[in-house]
Amino acid sequence: KQEVTQIPAALSVPEGENLVLNCSFTDSAIYNLQWFRQDPGKGLTSLLLIQSSQREQTSGRLNASLDKSSGRSTLYIAASQPGDSATYLCALSGAGSYQLTFGKGTKLSVIP
Amino acid sequence: EAQVTQNPRYLITVTGKKLTVTCSQNMNHEYMSWYRQDPGLGLRQIYYSMNVEVTDKGDVPEGYKVSRKEKRNFPLILESPSPNQTSLYFCASSLSWRGADTQYFGPGTRLTVL
């Protein structure tokens, strides 16, 4: 069964820093991988989706990469801002599955 | 505005009293699903639906029912709620289950079963 791990569980950085969030998975037969943002008490907002055939996706200050062979994805946030403070979750769908498997998230705090 | 809506947003109920949480999307999406989110356990899928009249179990379906009679609606039914179903519930939808389709989430329903 696919397992998705996000380390660290929490991260605190000063404003302006570039940072990397990590997501690892055990089964490389994936369909796609998505990164989500969750604000306290709110729903999830999709940030980036990487299809299995792609290596990376970019949106503004965010860049997500996918390395299926090593079972890893990273979310790079450039020039972090206090408004980036949230929990970031990665989720992936396995080939032949109709389900998303989520990591438990990394709670990011950007200190002004 | 494209969105997934859930009602109610907050609900406190007692053990055994049947309840329904509604989910509706206005994007003509084929795929819809329900998740529960619990501290330390993360998000787990309860049920999903590939299209009208097509539903299947996720990882934690026990104690829940769903139906998909219309494309836009996917209600979650708890016929006899128990305290271990106290959780934060999310409905989600996507255009289909193809690789490029982003999942859209509702705002969540916080359920407490006493």
XYZ file of N, CA and C in Angstrom:
678
model
N 0.840 -1.184 0.000
C 0.000 0.000 0.000
C 0.885 1.247 0.000
N 0.485 2.217 -0.814
C 1.250 3.459 -0.912
C 1.307 4.187 0.424
N 2.498 4.640 0.790
C 2.671 5.471 1.981
C 3.337 6.778 1.570
N 2.822 7.857 2.111
C 3.331 9.188 1.788
C 3.810 9.848 3.070
N 5.046 10.316 3.065
C 5.652 10.886 4.264
C 6.110 12.309 3.983
N 5.817 13.190 4.915
C 6.289 14.572 4.801
C 7.101 14.913 6.052
N 8.325 15.306 5.802
C 9.236 15.682 6.879
C 9.877 17.018 6.527
N 9.928 18.020 7.473
C 9.489 17.884 8.863
C 7.987 18.097 9.001
N 7.478 17.805 10.181
C 6.058 18.046 10.435
C 5.782 19.525 10.613
N 6.788 20.261 11.073
C 6.633 21.705 11.259
C 7.948 22.387 10.933
N 7.827 23.622 10.437
C 9.001 24.372 10.009
C 8.742 25.854 10.247
N 9.722 26.523 10.835
C 9.596 27.948 11.092
C 10.787 28.658 10.454
N 10.519 29.673 9.638
C 11.589 30.376 8.939
C 11.339 31.877 9.009
N 12.390 32.676 8.908
C 12.193 34.134 8.847
C 11.741 34.552 7.457
N 10.997 35.617 7.421
C 10.500 36.153 6.155
C 11.643 36.398 5.173
N 11.393 36.070 3.923
C 12.385 36.314 2.877
C 13.225 35.112 2.514
N 13.221 34.101 3.377
C 14.022 32.909 3.088
C 13.397 32.071 1.987
N 14.255 31.404 1.236
C 13.805 30.371 0.316
C 13.745 29.062 1.088
N 12.754 28.229 0.808
C 12.641 27.003 1.578
C 12.147 25.851 0.705
N 12.395 24.650 1.193
C 12.009 23.435 0.487
C 11.223 22.533 1.423
N 10.070 22.098 0.958
C 9.271 21.109 1.678
C 9.392 19.776 0.948
N 9.474 18.714 1.732
C 9.734 17.395 1.164
C 8.540 16.462 1.276
N 8.426 15.602 0.287
C 7.377 14.583 0.255
C 8.006 13.325 -0.335
N 7.896 12.217 0.382
C 8.422 10.962 -0.148
C 7.313 9.920 -0.210
N 7.420 9.011 -1.157
C 6.398 7.980 -1.332
C 7.063 6.648 -1.632
N 6.341 5.576 -1.336
C 6.957 4.251 -1.388
C 6.762 3.535 -2.717
N 5.724 3.862 -3.451
C 5.429 3.185 -4.717
C 5.565 4.182 -5.859
N 6.477 3.929 -6.766
C 6.748 4.895 -7.844
C 5.726 4.825 -8.989
N 4.807 3.866 -8.933
C 3.791 3.756 -9.987
C 2.653 4.732 -9.696
N 2.915 5.992 -9.929
C 1.914 7.018 -9.612
C 1.337 7.602 -10.893
N 0.145 8.180 -10.751
C -0.557 8.807 -11.853
C -0.260 10.302 -11.884
N -0.364 10.918 -10.721
C 0.030 12.310 -10.586
C 0.283 12.621 -9.120
N 0.873 13.778 -8.862
C 1.127 14.230 -7.501
C 0.686 15.682 -7.401
N -0.013 16.000 -6.322
C -0.481 17.371 -6.133
C 0.043 17.910 -4.805
N 0.303 19.193 -4.788
C 0.597 19.910 -3.550
C -0.593 20.817 -3.236
N -1.001 20.759 -1.961
C -2.124 21.553 -1.485
C -1.667 22.446 -0.340
N -2.434 23.502 -0.147
C -2.247 24.366 1.003
C -3.530 24.321 1.832
N -3.389 24.253 3.159
C -4.550 24.280 4.044
C -4.328 25.328 5.118
N -5.212 26.311 5.164
C -5.190 27.303 6.217
C -6.040 26.806 7.380
N -5.762 27.241 8.603
C -6.476 26.724 9.777
C -7.989 26.835 9.626
N -8.690 25.737 9.846
C -10.147 25.730 9.781
C -10.715 25.854 8.387
N -9.863 25.749 7.395
C -10.324 25.924 6.018
C -10.119 24.646 5.208
N -10.650 24.696 3.995
C -10.444 23.573 3.085
C -9.072 23.617 2.444
N -8.850 22.678 1.534
C -7.569 22.584 0.849
C -7.637 23.326 -0.486
N -6.545 23.985 -0.803
C -6.426 24.671 -2.084
C -5.292 24.035 -2.868
N -5.569 23.619 -4.082
C -4.536 23.018 -4.906
C -3.545 24.082 -5.367
N -2.255 23.778 -5.189
C -1.200 24.699 -5.599
C -0.595 24.295 -6.943
N -0.201 23.050 -7.023
C 0.458 22.560 -8.224
C 0.116 21.087 -8.416
N -0.013 20.683 -9.666
C -0.218 19.278 -10.004
C 0.858 18.876 -10.999
N 1.533 17.772 -10.701
C 2.560 17.247 -11.608
C 2.074 15.896 -12.111
N 1.946 15.785 -13.402
C 1.576 14.492 -13.971
C 2.777 13.561 -13.954
N 2.492 12.296 -14.061
C 3.531 11.276 -13.962
C 4.655 11.482 -14.975
N 4.317 11.998 -16.133
C 5.308 12.164 -17.198
C 6.115 13.457 -17.055
N 5.773 14.285 -16.085
C 6.442 15.570 -15.932
C 7.481 15.511 -14.821
N 8.420 16.472 -14.850
C 9.447 16.548 -13.818
C 9.202 17.697 -12.846
N 8.557 18.753 -13.331
C 8.315 19.876 -12.439
C 7.195 20.754 -12.967
N 6.673 21.582 -12.053
C 5.668 22.571 -12.391
C 5.970 23.832 -11.591
N 5.649 24.975 -12.187
C 5.925 26.249 -11.528
C 4.691 27.121 -11.551
N 4.505 27.847 -10.438
C 3.447 28.845 -10.368
C 3.927 29.965 -9.459
N 4.235 31.101 -10.068
C 4.721 32.231 -9.283
C 5.979 31.894 -8.505
N 5.913 32.037 -7.185
C 7.079 31.747 -6.336
C 7.200 30.270 -5.958
N 6.321 29.461 -6.470
C 6.309 28.047 -6.128
C 6.838 27.207 -7.288
N 7.634 26.198 -6.916
C 8.120 25.250 -7.905
C 8.073 23.876 -7.269
N 7.407 22.941 -7.932
C 7.337 21.579 -7.441
C 8.063 20.663 -8.409
N 8.819 19.733 -7.860
C 9.528 18.760 -8.685
C 9.091 17.357 -8.316
N 9.298 16.458 -9.255
C 8.928 15.054 -9.041
C 10.032 14.162 -9.557
N 10.498 13.255 -8.691
C 11.482 12.252 -9.079
C 10.904 10.891 -8.703
N 10.281 10.244 -9.672
C 9.612 8.972 -9.371
C 10.610 7.899 -8.983
N 11.777 7.901 -9.600
C 12.744 6.829 -9.344
C 13.210 6.817 -7.897
N 13.293 7.995 -7.289
C 13.715 8.061 -5.889
C 12.529 8.180 -4.944
N 11.327 8.282 -5.493
C 10.132 8.392 -4.657
C 10.070 9.693 -3.892
N 10.405 10.794 -4.563
C 10.441 12.063 -3.870
C 9.836 13.182 -4.699
N 9.227 14.121 -3.974
C 8.797 15.383 -4.557
C 9.194 16.496 -3.604
N 9.520 17.636 -4.148
C 9.825 18.803 -3.323
C 8.991 19.985 -3.783
N 8.627 20.813 -2.816
C 7.960 22.080 -3.095
C 8.895 23.189 -2.642
N 9.333 23.975 -3.594
C 10.251 25.079 -3.330
C 9.440 26.372 -3.276
N 9.623 27.123 -2.182
C 8.955 28.415 -2.046
C 10.037 29.486 -1.998
N 10.005 30.391 -2.938
C 11.001 31.456 -2.998
C 10.525 32.686 -2.233
N 11.481 33.338 -1.597
C 11.215 34.616 -0.919
C 9.955 34.531 -0.061
N 9.986 33.688 0.940
C 8.789 33.405 1.739
C 8.232 34.675 2.393
N 6.902 34.658 2.570
C 6.178 35.783 3.161
C 5.304 35.273 4.299
N 4.944 36.131 5.253
C 4.062 35.674 6.346
C 2.765 35.060 5.840
N 2.260 35.543 4.712
C 1.049 34.981 4.129
C 1.206 33.566 3.624
N 2.432 33.068 3.553
C 2.666 31.676 3.159
C 2.461 30.723 4.326
N 2.294 31.248 5.520
C 2.100 30.401 6.693
C 0.818 29.585 6.541
N 0.972 28.276 6.589
C -0.136 27.341 6.383
C 0.424 25.933 6.511
N -0.450 24.959 6.397
C -0.004 23.571 6.306
C -0.005 23.153 4.842
N 1.080 22.547 4.430
C 1.243 22.120 3.040
C 1.188 20.595 2.978
N 0.321 20.101 2.128
C 0.121 18.655 2.001
C 0.434 18.214 0.584
N 1.073 17.072 0.489
C 1.212 16.457 -0.819
C 0.281 15.253 -0.871
N -0.194 14.970 -2.063
C -1.110 13.857 -2.264
C -0.853 13.259 -3.629
N -0.958 11.962 -3.721
C -0.730 11.348 -5.014
C -1.752 10.266 -5.307
N -1.938 10.053 -6.574
C -2.823 8.979 -7.027
C -1.959 7.917 -7.680
N -2.230 6.686 -7.308
C -1.460 5.577 -7.847
C -2.030 5.087 -9.156
N -1.181 4.551 -10.003
C -1.635 3.991 -11.266
C -2.653 2.892 -10.994
N -3.787 2.961 -11.659
C -4.824 1.953 -11.470
C -5.702 2.195 -10.261
N -5.444 3.279 -9.520
C -6.255 3.603 -8.339
C -7.085 4.836 -8.622
N -8.226 4.942 -7.941
C -9.064 6.137 -8.073
C -9.094 6.915 -6.778
N -8.007 6.815 -6.034
C -7.951 7.475 -4.742
C -6.712 8.342 -4.640
N -6.841 9.382 -3.831
C -5.697 10.195 -3.453
C -5.186 9.733 -2.103
N -3.873 9.555 -1.996
C -3.256 9.255 -0.714
C -2.485 10.489 -0.266
N -2.785 10.955 0.940
C -2.203 12.190 1.455
C -1.071 11.921 2.427
N -0.091 12.826 2.422
C 0.840 12.903 3.528
C 0.179 13.657 4.666
N 0.828 13.677 5.829
C 0.227 14.338 6.984
C 0.524 15.828 7.032
N 1.354 16.294 6.127
C 1.547 17.727 5.991
C 2.744 18.273 6.739
N 3.186 19.438 6.279
C 4.208 20.228 6.969
C 3.588 21.579 7.308
N 3.605 21.903 8.594
C 3.055 23.185 9.039
C 4.156 24.236 8.970
N 3.960 25.214 8.097
C 4.968 26.242 7.858
C 4.576 27.543 8.560
N 5.521 28.097 9.273
C 5.335 29.410 9.886
C 6.428 30.324 9.355
N 6.040 31.443 8.755
C 6.992 32.434 8.253
C 6.922 33.629 9.187
N 8.042 33.882 9.857
C 8.091 34.907 10.901
C 8.483 36.253 10.291
N 7.665 37.301 10.536
C 7.989 38.633 9.969
C 9.293 39.187 10.537
N -19.203 31.708 -9.520
C -17.891 31.281 -9.020
C -17.877 29.763 -8.908
N -16.809 29.164 -9.449
C -16.651 27.718 -9.370
C -16.360 27.317 -7.933
N -17.148 26.387 -7.409
C -16.910 26.023 -6.021
C -17.558 24.704 -5.657
N -17.075 24.180 -4.533
C -17.678 23.026 -3.886
C -18.261 23.520 -2.562
N -19.518 23.276 -2.343
C -20.162 23.734 -1.118
C -20.575 22.535 -0.259
N -20.491 22.729 1.039
C -20.888 21.698 1.995
C -21.824 22.323 3.029
N -22.791 21.537 3.449
C -23.682 21.966 4.518
C -24.090 20.780 5.378
N -24.153 20.978 6.721
C -23.785 22.213 7.396
C -22.281 22.347 7.542
N -21.807 23.495 7.992
C -20.376 23.679 8.246
C -19.995 23.146 9.620
N -20.911 23.226 10.543
C -20.686 22.732 11.895
C -21.927 21.974 12.342
N -21.712 20.862 13.019
C -22.831 20.056 13.490
C -22.444 19.329 14.757
N -23.291 19.475 15.782
C -23.154 18.694 17.002
C -24.392 17.828 17.105
N -24.194 16.535 17.273
C -25.317 15.618 17.339
C -25.065 14.570 18.419
N -26.012 13.670 18.569
C -25.877 12.614 19.576
C -25.765 11.260 18.895
N -25.228 10.335 19.603
C -25.040 8.987 19.091
C -26.360 8.410 18.588
N -26.331 7.859 17.386
C -27.467 7.153 16.832
C -28.450 7.988 16.028
N -28.302 9.282 16.026
C -29.253 10.136 15.306
C -28.779 10.362 13.871
N -29.499 9.817 12.937
C -29.112 9.854 11.523
C -28.890 11.276 11.046
N -27.853 11.455 10.246
C -27.601 12.780 9.703
C -27.056 12.669 8.277
N -27.217 13.757 7.546
C -26.710 13.846 6.177
C -25.916 15.132 6.032
N -24.742 15.021 5.458
C -23.932 16.185 5.100
C -23.996 16.317 3.581
N -24.429 17.469 3.131
C -24.582 17.635 1.685
C -23.311 18.189 1.065
N -23.099 17.853 -0.187
C -21.979 18.358 -0.968
C -22.487 18.644 -2.372
N -22.167 19.809 -2.880
C -22.609 20.174 -4.217
C -21.490 20.926 -4.934
N -21.335 20.634 -6.226
C -20.343 21.363 -7.027
C -21.013 21.901 -8.281
N -20.538 23.061 -8.736
C -21.154 23.735 -9.881
C -20.242 23.741 -11.099
N -19.329 22.778 -11.179
C -18.330 22.758 -12.245
C -18.539 21.606 -13.229
N -19.660 20.903 -13.108
C -19.957 19.767 -13.981
C -18.884 18.686 -13.885
N -18.368 18.499 -12.689
C -17.323 17.504 -12.477
C -17.905 16.102 -12.404
N -17.148 15.159 -12.964
C -17.583 13.771 -12.915
C -17.190 13.104 -11.598
N -15.985 13.393 -11.117
C -15.436 12.696 -9.958
C -15.700 13.501 -8.687
N -16.224 12.824 -7.663
C -16.438 13.446 -6.361
C -16.022 12.454 -5.286
N -15.609 12.994 -4.129
C -15.172 12.111 -3.053
C -15.357 12.775 -1.709
N -15.326 11.955 -0.656
C -15.400 12.413 0.720
C -14.158 11.959 1.470
N -13.646 12.876 2.327
C -12.506 12.595 3.186
C -12.864 12.979 4.617
N -12.173 12.347 5.538
C -12.191 12.813 6.910
C -10.766 13.138 7.315
N -10.640 14.158 8.163
C -9.317 14.585 8.611
C -9.272 14.550 10.128
N -8.325 13.791 10.649
C -8.176 13.624 12.082
C -6.747 13.913 12.491
N -6.541 14.538 13.650
C -5.173 14.841 14.119
C -4.320 13.583 14.187
N -3.142 13.671 13.642
C -2.226 12.534 13.679
C -2.481 11.481 12.620
N -3.649 11.505 12.000
C -3.976 10.505 10.980
C -4.048 11.108 9.583
N -4.160 12.423 9.508
C -4.216 13.074 8.210
C -5.560 12.891 7.530
N -5.564 13.063 6.241
C -6.772 12.938 5.428
C -6.922 11.508 4.931
N -8.087 10.955 5.119
C -8.365 9.597 4.645
C -9.662 9.589 3.843
N -9.637 8.867 2.763
C -10.795 8.869 1.875
C -11.862 7.907 2.379
N -13.125 8.366 2.340
C -14.242 7.551 2.831
C -14.918 6.836 1.655
N -15.384 7.589 0.699
C -16.022 7.078 -0.515
C -15.670 7.996 -1.671
N -15.784 7.447 -2.872
C -15.638 8.266 -4.053
C -16.649 7.838 -5.106
N -16.843 8.721 -6.090
C -17.801 8.455 -7.160
C -17.196 8.903 -8.483
N -17.155 7.977 -9.436
C -16.588 8.302 -10.742
C -17.599 9.035 -11.619
N -18.884 8.820 -11.357
C -19.932 9.501 -12.122
C -21.270 9.154 -11.499
N -22.327 9.635 -12.096
C -23.667 9.382 -11.562
C -23.891 7.875 -11.432
N -24.400 7.485 -10.264
C -24.730 6.088 -9.967
C -23.507 5.171 -9.869
N -22.313 5.727 -9.849
C -21.094 4.924 -9.714
C -20.334 5.374 -8.484
N -20.350 4.550 -7.431
C -19.649 4.891 -6.200
C -18.804 3.704 -5.753
N -17.787 3.985 -4.934
C -16.945 2.903 -4.434
C -16.327 3.322 -3.114
N -15.905 2.313 -2.346
C -15.353 2.561 -1.029
C -13.931 3.086 -1.109
N -13.624 3.975 -0.170
C -12.254 4.416 0.013
C -11.594 3.600 1.108
N -10.765 4.247 1.889
C -10.004 3.536 2.926
C -10.779 3.329 4.225
N -11.735 4.204 4.521
C -12.439 4.127 5.802
C -13.950 4.262 5.602
N -14.610 3.332 4.907
C -16.034 3.486 4.582
C -17.004 3.052 5.683
N -16.504 2.351 6.709
C -17.415 1.779 7.707
C -18.196 2.873 8.427
N -19.501 2.692 8.496
C -20.371 3.627 9.200
C -20.894 4.763 8.333
N -20.540 4.746 7.049
C -20.959 5.809 6.135
C -21.678 5.221 4.922
N -22.565 6.037 4.342
C -23.190 5.712 3.075
C -23.133 6.935 2.183
N -23.157 6.702 0.871
C -23.209 7.804 -0.085
C -24.179 7.428 -1.195
N -24.561 8.450 -1.945
C -25.349 8.218 -3.150
C -24.980 9.282 -4.163
N -25.147 8.965 -5.431
C -24.855 9.946 -6.496
C -25.962 9.829 -7.543
N -27.043 10.509 -7.225
C -28.203 10.471 -8.123
C -28.136 11.573 -9.175
N -27.439 12.643 -8.838
C -27.243 13.747 -9.777
C -25.752 14.032 -9.848
N -25.332 14.585 -10.974
C -23.917 14.823 -11.145
C -23.375 15.824 -10.140
N -24.142 16.821 -9.773
C -23.628 17.896 -8.940
C -23.628 17.583 -7.448
N -24.378 16.591 -7.014
C -24.548 16.341 -5.572
C -23.994 14.988 -5.148
N -23.372 14.993 -3.960
C -22.788 13.751 -3.446
C -22.916 13.768 -1.922
N -24.100 13.472 -1.397
C -24.296 13.542 0.051
C -23.636 12.398 0.805
N -23.203 12.696 2.020
C -22.614 11.704 2.923
C -23.622 11.450 4.042
N -23.955 10.187 4.241
C -24.985 9.802 5.202
C -24.366 9.003 6.328
N -24.660 9.421 7.558
C -24.273 8.649 8.737
C -25.574 8.153 9.361
N -25.869 6.896 9.194
C -27.176 6.365 9.608
C -27.266 6.225 11.124
N -26.168 5.899 11.775
C -26.149 5.778 13.234
C -24.794 6.277 13.737
N -24.645 7.593 13.811
C -23.332 8.152 14.161
C -22.848 7.686 15.534
N -21.543 7.550 15.630
C -20.908 7.199 16.896
C -19.808 8.210 17.191
N -19.381 8.303 18.450
C -18.359 9.303 18.807
C -17.075 9.198 17.984
N -16.724 7.996 17.522
C -15.484 7.888 16.740
C -15.623 8.459 15.327
N -16.809 8.958 15.004
C -16.988 9.652 13.732
C -16.891 11.169 13.894
N -16.574 11.599 15.099
C -16.264 13.010 15.312
C -15.007 13.340 14.517
N -15.132 14.310 13.615
C -14.028 14.581 12.705
C -14.334 15.820 11.876
N -13.360 16.199 11.060
C -13.534 17.261 10.073
C -13.675 16.585 8.712
N -14.772 16.848 8.036
C -15.085 16.171 6.783
C -14.964 17.131 5.600
N -14.358 16.612 4.535
C -14.204 17.393 3.314
C -14.776 16.641 2.129
N -15.473 17.380 1.294
C -15.909 16.895 -0.005
C -14.970 17.474 -1.062
N -14.708 16.714 -2.103
C -13.829 17.188 -3.169
C -14.367 16.749 -4.519
N -13.984 17.464 -5.561
C -14.409 17.072 -6.907
C -13.316 17.406 -7.916
N -13.360 16.715 -9.038
C -12.478 17.028 -10.160
C -13.211 16.700 -11.445
N -12.725 17.275 -12.525
C -13.400 17.115 -13.812
C -13.553 15.631 -14.153
N -12.506 14.882 -13.957
C -12.541 13.446 -14.177
C -11.423 12.848 -13.335
N -11.075 11.601 -13.614
C -9.952 11.004 -12.889
C -8.770 10.850 -13.854
N -8.543 11.847 -14.654
C -7.370 11.823 -15.530
C -6.212 12.549 -14.857
N -5.049 12.337 -15.353
C -3.834 12.812 -14.691
C -3.730 14.307 -14.499
N -4.385 15.089 -15.368
C -4.191 16.537 -15.306
C -5.284 17.256 -14.539
N -6.174 16.512 -13.905
C -7.351 17.141 -13.296
C -7.130 17.464 -11.835
N -7.176 18.742 -11.521
C -6.984 19.211 -10.153
C -8.184 18.877 -9.287
N -7.918 18.551 -8.033
C -8.983 18.322 -7.061
C -9.381 19.644 -6.414
N -10.679 19.914 -6.336
C -11.216 21.098 -5.663
C -11.913 20.635 -4.388
N -11.594 21.305 -3.287
C -12.139 20.907 -1.994
C -13.174 21.904 -1.490
N -14.166 21.374 -0.786
C -15.111 22.205 -0.081
C -14.493 22.759 1.195
N -15.222 23.622 1.915
C -14.678 24.289 3.105
C -14.625 23.423 4.350
N -15.265 22.271 4.310
C -15.223 21.372 5.453
C -16.465 21.438 6.321
N -16.765 20.316 6.967
C -17.850 20.207 7.940
C -17.267 19.620 9.210
N -17.368 20.388 10.284
C -16.840 19.884 11.560
C -17.988 19.217 12.312
N -17.871 17.914 12.483
C -18.916 17.105 13.115
C -18.462 16.638 14.492
N -19.327 16.841 15.474
C -19.097 16.316 16.817
C -20.254 15.405 17.174
N -19.939 14.166 17.541
C -20.952 13.198 17.948
C -20.773 12.926 19.441
N -21.788 13.261 20.214
C -21.708 13.106 21.676
C -22.240 11.757 22.133
